[in-house]
Amino acid sequence: MTARLPLAGFRILSAEQYGAGPYGTMFLAQMGAEVIKIEPPKAGDTARAVGPHYLRKGESLYFQSFNLNKRSLTLDLNTPEGKEILHRLAASSHAMVNNLRGDLPDKIGLTYAQLKHANPAIVCAHLSAYGRDNERARWPGYDYLMQAEAGWLAMTGEPDAPPTRAGLSLVDFMTGTIMAIGLLGALVDAQRSGIGRDVDVDLLSAAVHQTSYPAVWYLNEGDVTARVPRSAHPSVTPSQMFRAADGWVFVMAQLPKFWDVLVTRIGHPELATDPRFATPADRLTNRDTLTGILDGIFSQKPVAYWVELLAGHMPVSPVYGLDQALDNPYLQATGMIDTVSHPDRDAMRVLANPIRLDGERLPNRAAPLLGADSDAVLAEAGFDASEIAAFKEKGVV
């Protein structure tokens, strides 16, 4: 992409670790912001040590998933010198992000009240497990716990199976994205007013918010959404997985018109006039019977046959394993698989950002090695070579 990226010229500091915070700031970095990742000296972000795959010792592929396009500054924020450096950097930055435990931003000095003297327009975004202003502020927390407490596990999986979590850390990713939205909203206002603020997001609130329409159903009607076999939609059928001859196909006749398309294209128009399936309500009442009939039809041909027959006419998808999903030629055609150069791997394959600007994918570069930009960032902030050497000698950077 040759056009100017929308966040070019904005500097964002981030005392971040693991997944949720780094995922959100990666969006900002990919849109052109200079994201300076502040990491503890020596060990760095704990994500660098997450296996099983490494580029070199202490440099994991896991880390690459969340830190493309960033710079790395090692800095001990618990030292007086570290705080001095932070305030120097804050004076020329637009935002300060962290995803620390809820009680730590105030202790370390990352809130708006503590940084506004260095920069009245700075936006301070805080992503924590449970928030900073309640009895759980000191509680550590992770994605899986949020899925458990927010009801996700109870709504996921087969009815007769134990409660089941989503296969990915979706709460982390959603919360990081929500944090980025909140930060950008506050940043727009700070650019107009010259006054920054604190922005708070927490994992549990984000997880609860994502319960969306089942939450509204329960809060207003006392309706508890239960698990349905085949990952089916709770109130519409057929909208679920069906057995094909060699795997599973997901078919979604969400609208009456798609039901008509389905029965016509699979060669069984008589189902449309069957009184058991005449209306959406009838089909829902007789879901198990309909599932058995459609299983009998779909099981006669392979997945590819049904997808080719239905695709473009109604919602349908093969049920892929992760390998099949990522080897899908469609992803290459749409540019969702990118390649970046890393010191340890010339052609490292990564995921492209889903956002397109002017029809083009956002540019990517590999995540930085630990402390790769420390000297440059400090020099840009006005520290001379002797001061930087002293910081290193004391273990501040």
CSV table of C-alpha atoms in Angstrom, one decimal:
chain,number,residue,atom,x,y,z
A,1,MET,CA,0.0,0.0,0.0
A,2,THR,CA,1.5,3.3,-1.1
A,3,ALA,CA,-1.2,5.7,0.2
A,4,ARG,CA,-0.9,7.3,3.5
A,5,LEU,CA,-2.2,5.1,6.3
A,6,PRO,CA,-4.9,6.7,8.5
A,7,LEU,CA,-3.0,6.6,11.8
A,8,ALA,CA,0.4,7.6,10.4
A,9,GLY,CA,1.9,10.2,12.6
A,10,PHE,CA,0.3,8.9,15.8
A,11,ARG,CA,2.5,7.4,18.5
A,12,ILE,CA,1.1,4.9,21.0
A,13,LEU,CA,2.9,3.5,24.0
A,14,SER,CA,1.8,0.2,25.2
A,15,ALA,CA,2.7,-1.7,28.4
A,16,GLU,CA,1.2,-4.9,27.1
A,17,GLN,CA,1.6,-8.6,27.3
A,18,TYR,CA,0.2,-11.9,26.1
A,19,GLY,CA,-2.9,-11.6,23.8
A,20,ALA,CA,-5.8,-9.2,24.4
A,21,GLY,CA,-3.9,-5.9,24.6
A,22,PRO,CA,-1.4,-6.7,21.8
A,23,TYR,CA,-4.1,-7.9,19.5
A,24,GLY,CA,-5.9,-4.6,19.8
A,25,THR,CA,-2.8,-2.4,19.4
A,26,MET,CA,-1.7,-4.5,16.4
A,27,PHE,CA,-4.7,-3.1,14.5
A,28,LEU,CA,-3.5,0.4,15.3
A,29,ALA,CA,0.0,-0.4,14.2
A,30,GLN,CA,-1.2,-2.0,10.9
A,31,MET,CA,-3.2,1.2,10.3
A,32,GLY,CA,0.0,3.2,10.5
A,33,ALA,CA,0.4,4.2,14.1
A,34,GLU,CA,3.8,4.0,15.7
A,35,VAL,CA,3.2,1.5,18.4
A,36,ILE,CA,6.0,1.3,20.9
A,37,LYS,CA,5.7,-1.9,22.9
A,38,ILE,CA,7.1,-1.5,26.4
A,39,GLU,CA,8.5,-4.7,27.7
A,40,PRO,CA,10.3,-5.8,30.9
A,41,PRO,CA,14.1,-6.0,30.4
A,42,LYS,CA,15.5,-9.5,30.0
A,43,ALA,CA,12.3,-11.6,29.7
A,44,GLY,CA,10.0,-9.2,27.8
A,45,ASP,CA,6.4,-10.0,27.0
A,46,THR,CA,5.5,-13.4,28.4
A,47,ALA,CA,4.1,-14.2,24.9
A,48,ARG,CA,7.7,-14.5,23.6
A,49,ALA,CA,8.1,-17.7,25.7
A,50,VAL,CA,4.8,-19.4,24.6
A,51,GLY,CA,5.5,-22.6,22.7
A,52,PRO,CA,5.6,-24.9,21.0
A,53,HIS,CA,7.1,-23.1,18.0
A,54,TYR,CA,10.1,-20.7,18.1
A,55,LEU,CA,12.1,-18.7,15.7
A,56,ARG,CA,15.0,-18.6,18.2
A,57,LYS,CA,15.1,-19.1,22.0
A,58,GLY,CA,12.7,-16.7,23.6
A,59,GLU,CA,11.1,-15.6,20.3
A,60,SER,CA,7.9,-17.6,19.6
A,61,LEU,CA,5.7,-17.8,16.6
A,62,TYR,CA,2.9,-17.2,19.1
A,63,PHE,CA,4.3,-13.7,19.7
A,64,GLN,CA,4.3,-13.0,16.0
A,65,SER,CA,0.6,-13.5,15.9
A,66,PHE,CA,-0.1,-10.3,18.0
A,67,ASN,CA,2.8,-7.9,17.4
A,68,LEU,CA,3.3,-7.3,13.8
A,69,ASN,CA,4.4,-3.7,12.8
A,70,LYS,CA,5.4,-2.7,16.3
A,71,ARG,CA,8.6,-1.4,17.9
A,72,SER,CA,10.1,-2.9,21.1
A,73,LEU,CA,11.4,-0.9,24.0
A,74,THR,CA,12.6,-2.6,27.1
A,75,LEU,CA,11.9,-0.5,30.2
A,76,ASP,CA,11.5,-1.2,33.9
A,77,LEU,CA,8.5,1.0,34.8
A,78,ASN,CA,9.0,0.3,38.5
A,79,THR,CA,12.2,2.3,38.7
A,80,PRO,CA,12.5,6.1,39.0
A,81,GLU,CA,14.5,6.2,35.8
A,82,GLY,CA,11.9,4.1,34.0
A,83,LYS,CA,9.2,6.5,35.1
A,84,GLU,CA,11.3,9.5,33.9
A,85,ILE,CA,11.7,7.9,30.5
A,86,LEU,CA,7.9,7.1,30.3
A,87,HIS,CA,7.0,10.7,31.0
A,88,ARG,CA,9.5,11.9,28.4
A,89,LEU,CA,7.9,9.5,25.9
A,90,ALA,CA,4.4,10.4,27.0
A,91,ALA,CA,5.0,14.1,26.2
A,92,SER,CA,5.3,13.3,22.5
A,93,SER,CA,2.7,10.4,22.3
A,94,HIS,CA,-1.0,10.4,21.7
A,95,ALA,CA,-2.0,7.3,23.8
A,96,MET,CA,-0.8,5.0,26.6
A,97,VAL,CA,-2.2,1.5,26.6
A,98,ASN,CA,-1.9,-1.3,29.1
A,99,ASN,CA,-3.5,-4.7,29.7
A,100,LEU,CA,-2.2,-5.2,33.2
A,101,ARG,CA,-4.1,-6.5,36.3
A,102,GLY,CA,-6.7,-3.9,37.3
A,103,ASP,CA,-4.9,-2.6,40.4
A,104,LEU,CA,-1.5,-2.1,38.6
A,105,PRO,CA,-2.0,0.9,36.3
A,106,ASP,CA,-2.4,3.3,39.2
A,107,LYS,CA,0.5,1.7,41.1
A,108,ILE,CA,2.8,2.0,38.1
A,109,GLY,CA,1.6,5.4,37.0
A,110,LEU,CA,-0.2,4.7,33.7
A,111,THR,CA,-3.5,6.6,34.3
A,112,TYR,CA,-4.5,9.9,32.8
A,113,ALA,CA,-4.2,11.6,36.2
A,114,GLN,CA,-0.6,10.5,36.4
A,115,LEU,CA,0.4,11.3,32.8
A,116,LYS,CA,-1.7,14.4,32.0
A,117,HIS,CA,1.0,16.7,33.4
A,118,ALA,CA,3.4,15.4,30.8
A,119,ASN,CA,0.7,15.6,28.1
A,120,PRO,CA,-2.8,16.9,28.7
A,121,ALA,CA,-4.1,15.4,25.5
A,122,ILE,CA,-2.9,11.8,26.1
A,123,VAL,CA,-5.5,9.0,26.0
A,124,CYS,CA,-4.9,6.3,28.6
A,125,ALA,CA,-6.5,3.0,27.7
A,126,HIS,CA,-6.7,0.2,30.2
A,127,LEU,CA,-7.6,-3.4,29.4
A,128,SER,CA,-8.0,-5.7,32.5
A,129,ALA,CA,-9.7,-8.9,33.5
A,130,TYR,CA,-12.4,-7.3,35.7
A,131,GLY,CA,-11.9,-3.5,35.6
A,132,ARG,CA,-10.0,-1.1,37.9
A,133,ASP,CA,-12.7,0.2,40.2
A,134,ASN,CA,-14.3,-2.8,41.9
A,135,GLU,CA,-13.7,-5.6,44.4
A,136,ARG,CA,-12.1,-7.8,41.6
A,137,ALA,CA,-9.5,-5.3,40.5
A,138,ARG,CA,-6.7,-7.4,42.0
A,139,TRP,CA,-8.0,-10.6,40.5
A,140,PRO,CA,-5.9,-12.1,37.6
A,141,GLY,CA,-8.0,-13.5,34.8
A,142,TYR,CA,-7.9,-15.1,31.4
A,143,ASP,CA,-10.2,-15.6,28.4
A,144,TYR,CA,-11.3,-19.1,29.3
A,145,LEU,CA,-12.5,-17.9,32.7
A,146,MET,CA,-14.6,-15.2,31.1
A,147,GLN,CA,-16.2,-17.7,28.7
A,148,ALA,CA,-17.1,-19.8,31.7
A,149,GLU,CA,-18.6,-17.0,33.8
A,150,ALA,CA,-20.4,-15.2,31.0
A,151,GLY,CA,-22.3,-18.3,29.9
A,152,TRP,CA,-20.4,-19.1,26.7
A,153,LEU,CA,-19.4,-22.6,27.8
A,154,ALA,CA,-23.0,-23.4,28.7
A,155,MET,CA,-24.2,-22.4,25.3
A,156,THR,CA,-21.5,-24.2,23.3
A,157,GLY,CA,-21.2,-27.8,22.3
A,158,GLU,CA,-23.6,-30.8,22.0
A,159,PRO,CA,-26.5,-30.9,24.5
A,160,ASP,CA,-25.2,-34.1,26.2
A,161,ALA,CA,-21.6,-33.0,26.3
A,162,PRO,CA,-19.9,-31.0,29.1
A,163,PRO,CA,-19.9,-27.2,28.8
A,164,THR,CA,-17.5,-26.4,26.0
A,165,ARG,CA,-15.3,-23.3,25.4
A,166,ALA,CA,-14.8,-21.7,22.0
A,167,GLY,CA,-11.8,-23.2,20.2
A,168,LEU,CA,-10.0,-19.8,20.2
A,169,SER,CA,-9.5,-17.0,22.7
A,170,LEU,CA,-12.3,-15.0,21.3
A,171,VAL,CA,-12.9,-12.9,24.4
A,172,ASP,CA,-9.3,-11.7,24.3
A,173,PHE,CA,-9.6,-10.8,20.6
A,174,MET,CA,-12.9,-9.1,21.0
A,175,THR,CA,-11.8,-7.1,24.1
A,176,GLY,CA,-8.6,-6.0,22.3
A,177,THR,CA,-10.7,-4.8,19.4
A,178,ILE,CA,-13.2,-3.0,21.7
A,179,MET,CA,-10.3,-1.3,23.4
A,180,ALA,CA,-8.9,-0.1,20.1
A,181,ILE,CA,-12.4,1.4,19.2
A,182,GLY,CA,-12.6,3.1,22.6
A,183,LEU,CA,-9.1,4.5,22.2
A,184,LEU,CA,-9.7,5.8,18.8
A,185,GLY,CA,-13.0,7.5,19.9
A,186,ALA,CA,-11.2,9.2,22.8
A,187,LEU,CA,-8.3,10.1,20.4
A,188,VAL,CA,-10.6,11.9,18.0
A,189,ASP,CA,-12.0,13.9,20.9
A,190,ALA,CA,-8.5,14.7,22.2
A,191,GLN,CA,-7.5,16.0,18.8
A,192,ARG,CA,-10.4,18.4,18.9
A,193,SER,CA,-10.3,19.4,22.6
A,194,GLY,CA,-6.7,19.0,23.6
A,195,ILE,CA,-7.9,17.0,26.6
A,196,GLY,CA,-7.3,13.3,27.0
A,197,ARG,CA,-9.0,10.8,29.3
A,198,ASP,CA,-9.0,7.2,30.6
A,199,VAL,CA,-10.7,4.5,28.6
A,200,ASP,CA,-11.5,1.2,30.4
A,201,VAL,CA,-12.4,-2.1,29.0
A,202,ASP,CA,-12.5,-5.5,30.8
A,203,LEU,CA,-12.7,-9.0,29.6
A,204,LEU,CA,-15.7,-10.0,31.6
A,205,SER,CA,-17.8,-7.0,30.4
A,206,ALA,CA,-16.8,-7.7,26.8
A,207,ALA,CA,-17.7,-11.4,27.2
A,208,VAL,CA,-21.1,-10.6,28.7
A,209,HIS,CA,-21.7,-8.0,26.0
A,210,GLN,CA,-21.2,-10.6,23.3
A,211,THR,CA,-24.1,-12.7,24.7
A,212,SER,CA,-26.1,-10.2,22.7
A,213,TYR,CA,-29.6,-11.4,21.7
A,214,PRO,CA,-29.7,-14.5,24.0
A,215,ALA,CA,-29.0,-12.0,26.8
A,216,VAL,CA,-31.9,-9.7,25.7
A,217,TRP,CA,-34.2,-12.7,25.4
A,218,TYR,CA,-33.4,-13.8,28.9
A,219,LEU,CA,-33.5,-10.3,30.5
A,220,ASN,CA,-36.9,-9.6,29.0
A,221,GLU,CA,-38.6,-13.0,28.6
A,222,GLY,CA,-36.7,-15.3,31.0
A,223,ASP,CA,-35.7,-17.4,28.0
A,224,VAL,CA,-32.5,-19.4,28.6
A,225,THR,CA,-30.9,-20.3,25.3
A,226,ALA,CA,-30.0,-24.0,25.4
A,227,ARG,CA,-27.5,-26.0,23.3
A,228,VAL,CA,-28.8,-27.5,20.2
A,229,PRO,CA,-27.3,-30.6,18.4
A,230,ARG,CA,-25.1,-30.0,15.3
A,231,SER,CA,-24.2,-26.4,16.3
A,232,ALA,CA,-27.7,-25.4,15.1
A,233,HIS,CA,-29.3,-22.0,15.3
A,234,PRO,CA,-31.5,-22.0,18.5
A,235,SER,CA,-34.7,-20.8,16.7
A,236,VAL,CA,-34.3,-21.4,13.0
A,237,THR,CA,-34.1,-24.7,11.1
A,238,PRO,CA,-32.6,-26.1,9.0
A,239,SER,CA,-29.5,-24.1,10.0
A,240,GLN,CA,-26.9,-26.6,11.1
A,241,MET,CA,-24.4,-29.2,10.2
A,242,PHE,CA,-25.4,-32.2,8.1
A,243,ARG,CA,-23.5,-35.4,7.4
A,244,ALA,CA,-22.2,-35.7,3.9
A,245,ALA,CA,-20.5,-38.8,2.5
A,246,ASP,CA,-17.0,-37.7,3.5
A,247,GLY,CA,-17.5,-35.1,6.2
A,248,TRP,CA,-19.8,-32.3,7.3
A,249,VAL,CA,-21.5,-29.5,5.5
A,250,PHE,CA,-23.1,-26.4,7.2
A,251,VAL,CA,-26.4,-25.4,5.6
A,252,MET,CA,-28.3,-22.3,6.7
A,253,ALA,CA,-31.8,-21.8,5.4
A,254,GLN,CA,-32.3,-18.8,7.7
A,255,LEU,CA,-35.0,-17.3,5.5
A,256,PRO,CA,-38.1,-19.0,4.0
A,257,LYS,CA,-36.7,-18.2,0.5
A,258,PHE,CA,-33.6,-20.2,1.3
A,259,TRP,CA,-35.7,-23.2,2.4
A,260,ASP,CA,-37.4,-23.1,-1.0
A,261,VAL,CA,-34.0,-23.0,-2.7
A,262,LEU,CA,-32.6,-25.8,-0.6
A,263,VAL,CA,-35.4,-28.3,-1.3
A,264,THR,CA,-35.4,-27.5,-5.0
A,265,ARG,CA,-31.7,-27.7,-5.6
A,266,ILE,CA,-31.2,-31.0,-3.7
A,267,GLY,CA,-34.0,-32.5,-5.8
A,268,HIS,CA,-36.7,-32.9,-3.1
A,269,PRO,CA,-39.3,-30.3,-3.7
A,270,GLU,CA,-41.9,-32.5,-2.0
A,271,LEU,CA,-40.4,-31.4,1.4
A,272,ALA,CA,-41.8,-27.9,0.7
A,273,THR,CA,-45.4,-29.2,0.8
A,274,ASP,CA,-44.9,-31.7,3.6
A,275,PRO,CA,-47.2,-30.4,6.4
A,276,ARG,CA,-44.5,-31.2,9.0
A,277,PHE,CA,-42.2,-28.6,7.4
A,278,ALA,CA,-44.7,-26.1,5.8
A,279,THR,CA,-43.7,-23.1,8.0
A,280,PRO,CA,-40.6,-22.1,9.9
A,281,ALA,CA,-42.5,-22.9,13.1
A,282,ASP,CA,-43.4,-26.3,11.8
A,283,ARG,CA,-39.8,-27.0,10.8
A,284,LEU,CA,-38.6,-26.0,14.3
A,285,THR,CA,-41.1,-28.2,16.0
A,286,ASN,CA,-40.0,-31.2,13.8
A,287,ARG,CA,-36.3,-30.3,13.8
A,288,ASP,CA,-35.2,-33.9,14.7
A,289,THR,CA,-37.3,-35.5,12.0
A,290,LEU,CA,-36.1,-33.0,9.4
A,291,THR,CA,-32.5,-33.5,10.4
A,292,GLY,CA,-32.9,-37.3,9.8
A,293,ILE,CA,-34.4,-36.8,6.4
A,294,LEU,CA,-31.7,-34.3,5.3
A,295,ASP,CA,-28.9,-36.4,6.7
A,296,GLY,CA,-30.2,-39.3,4.5
A,297,ILE,CA,-30.0,-37.0,1.4
A,298,PHE,CA,-26.7,-35.3,2.2
A,299,SER,CA,-24.9,-38.5,3.1
A,300,GLN,CA,-25.3,-39.8,-0.5
A,301,LYS,CA,-22.7,-37.3,-1.9
A,302,PRO,CA,-19.4,-35.7,-0.7
A,303,VAL,CA,-19.1,-32.3,0.8
A,304,ALA,CA,-17.7,-30.7,-2.4
A,305,TYR,CA,-20.7,-31.8,-4.4
A,306,TRP,CA,-23.2,-30.1,-2.0
A,307,VAL,CA,-21.1,-26.9,-1.7
A,308,GLU,CA,-20.9,-26.6,-5.5
A,309,LEU,CA,-24.6,-27.3,-5.8
A,310,LEU,CA,-25.7,-24.7,-3.2
A,311,ALA,CA,-23.0,-22.1,-3.1
A,312,GLY,CA,-24.1,-18.7,-4.4
A,313,HIS,CA,-27.8,-19.7,-4.2
A,314,MET,CA,-28.1,-20.0,-0.4
A,315,PRO,CA,-25.7,-19.9,2.6
A,316,VAL,CA,-23.6,-23.0,2.7
A,317,SER,CA,-20.0,-23.9,3.8
A,318,PRO,CA,-17.8,-26.9,4.2
A,319,VAL,CA,-16.8,-27.7,7.7
A,320,TYR,CA,-13.0,-27.5,7.5
A,321,GLY,CA,-10.2,-28.5,9.8
A,322,LEU,CA,-7.7,-25.7,10.6
A,323,ASP,CA,-5.3,-27.1,7.9
A,324,GLN,CA,-8.0,-27.1,5.2
A,325,ALA,CA,-9.2,-23.7,6.3
A,326,LEU,CA,-5.7,-22.1,5.9
A,327,ASP,CA,-4.8,-24.0,2.7
A,328,ASN,CA,-8.1,-22.8,1.1
A,329,PRO,CA,-7.1,-21.2,-2.3
A,330,TYR,CA,-9.8,-18.6,-1.7
A,331,LEU,CA,-7.6,-17.0,1.1
A,332,GLN,CA,-4.7,-16.7,-1.3
A,333,ALA,CA,-7.0,-15.1,-3.9
A,334,THR,CA,-8.3,-12.5,-1.4
A,335,GLY,CA,-4.9,-11.8,0.1
A,336,MET,CA,-5.6,-13.1,3.6
A,337,ILE,CA,-2.3,-14.9,3.9
A,338,ASP,CA,0.7,-12.6,3.9
A,339,THR,CA,4.5,-13.1,4.0
A,340,VAL,CA,7.0,-11.0,6.0
A,341,SER,CA,10.7,-11.1,6.5
A,342,HIS,CA,12.1,-11.9,9.9
A,343,PRO,CA,15.8,-12.1,10.9
A,344,ASP,CA,15.3,-15.8,11.5
A,345,ARG,CA,13.0,-16.6,8.6
A,346,ASP,CA,13.1,-14.8,5.3
A,347,ALA,CA,9.5,-15.7,4.3
A,348,MET,CA,7.4,-16.0,7.4
A,349,ARG,CA,3.7,-16.5,6.6
A,350,VAL,CA,1.3,-14.5,8.7
A,351,LEU,CA,-2.4,-13.5,8.5
A,352,ALA,CA,-3.3,-10.2,6.8
A,353,ASN,CA,-5.5,-7.7,8.6
A,354,PRO,CA,-9.1,-8.1,7.6
A,355,ILE,CA,-9.5,-4.3,7.1
A,356,ARG,CA,-8.9,-3.0,3.5
A,357,LEU,CA,-8.2,0.6,2.7
A,358,ASP,CA,-8.9,1.7,-0.9
A,359,GLY,CA,-9.3,-2.0,-1.8
A,360,GLU,CA,-5.9,-3.0,-0.5
A,361,ARG,CA,-4.8,-5.0,2.5
A,362,LEU,CA,-2.8,-3.2,5.2
A,363,PRO,CA,1.0,-3.6,5.1
A,364,ASN,CA,2.7,-6.0,7.5
A,365,ARG,CA,6.2,-6.3,8.9
A,366,ALA,CA,7.4,-8.9,11.4
A,367,ALA,CA,7.1,-8.4,15.1
A,368,PRO,CA,10.3,-6.9,16.7
A,369,LEU,CA,13.0,-8.8,18.5
A,370,LEU,CA,13.1,-8.0,22.3
A,371,GLY,CA,14.4,-4.5,22.7
A,372,ALA,CA,15.2,-4.1,19.0
A,373,ASP,CA,14.2,-0.4,19.1
A,374,SER,CA,15.3,0.6,22.6
A,375,ASP,CA,18.3,2.7,21.5
A,376,ALA,CA,16.5,4.4,18.7
A,377,VAL,CA,13.4,5.2,20.8
A,378,LEU,CA,15.5,6.7,23.6
A,379,ALA,CA,17.6,8.7,21.2
A,380,GLU,CA,14.5,10.0,19.5
A,381,ALA,CA,13.3,11.1,23.0
A,382,GLY,CA,16.5,13.1,23.5
A,383,PHE,CA,18.6,10.9,25.6
A,384,ASP,CA,22.3,10.8,24.6
A,385,ALA,CA,24.5,7.8,24.2
A,386,SER,CA,26.0,8.1,27.7
A,387,GLU,CA,22.5,8.3,29.3
A,388,ILE,CA,21.3,5.3,27.4
A,389,ALA,CA,24.5,3.3,28.4
A,390,ALA,CA,23.8,4.3,32.1
A,391,PHE,CA,20.2,3.1,31.8
A,392,LYS,CA,21.4,-0.3,30.5
A,393,GLU,CA,24.0,-0.6,33.2
A,394,LYS,CA,21.3,-0.1,35.9
A,395,GLY,CA,19.0,-2.6,34.1
A,396,VAL,CA,16.4,0.1,33.5
A,397,VAL,CA,16.3,-0.8,29.8
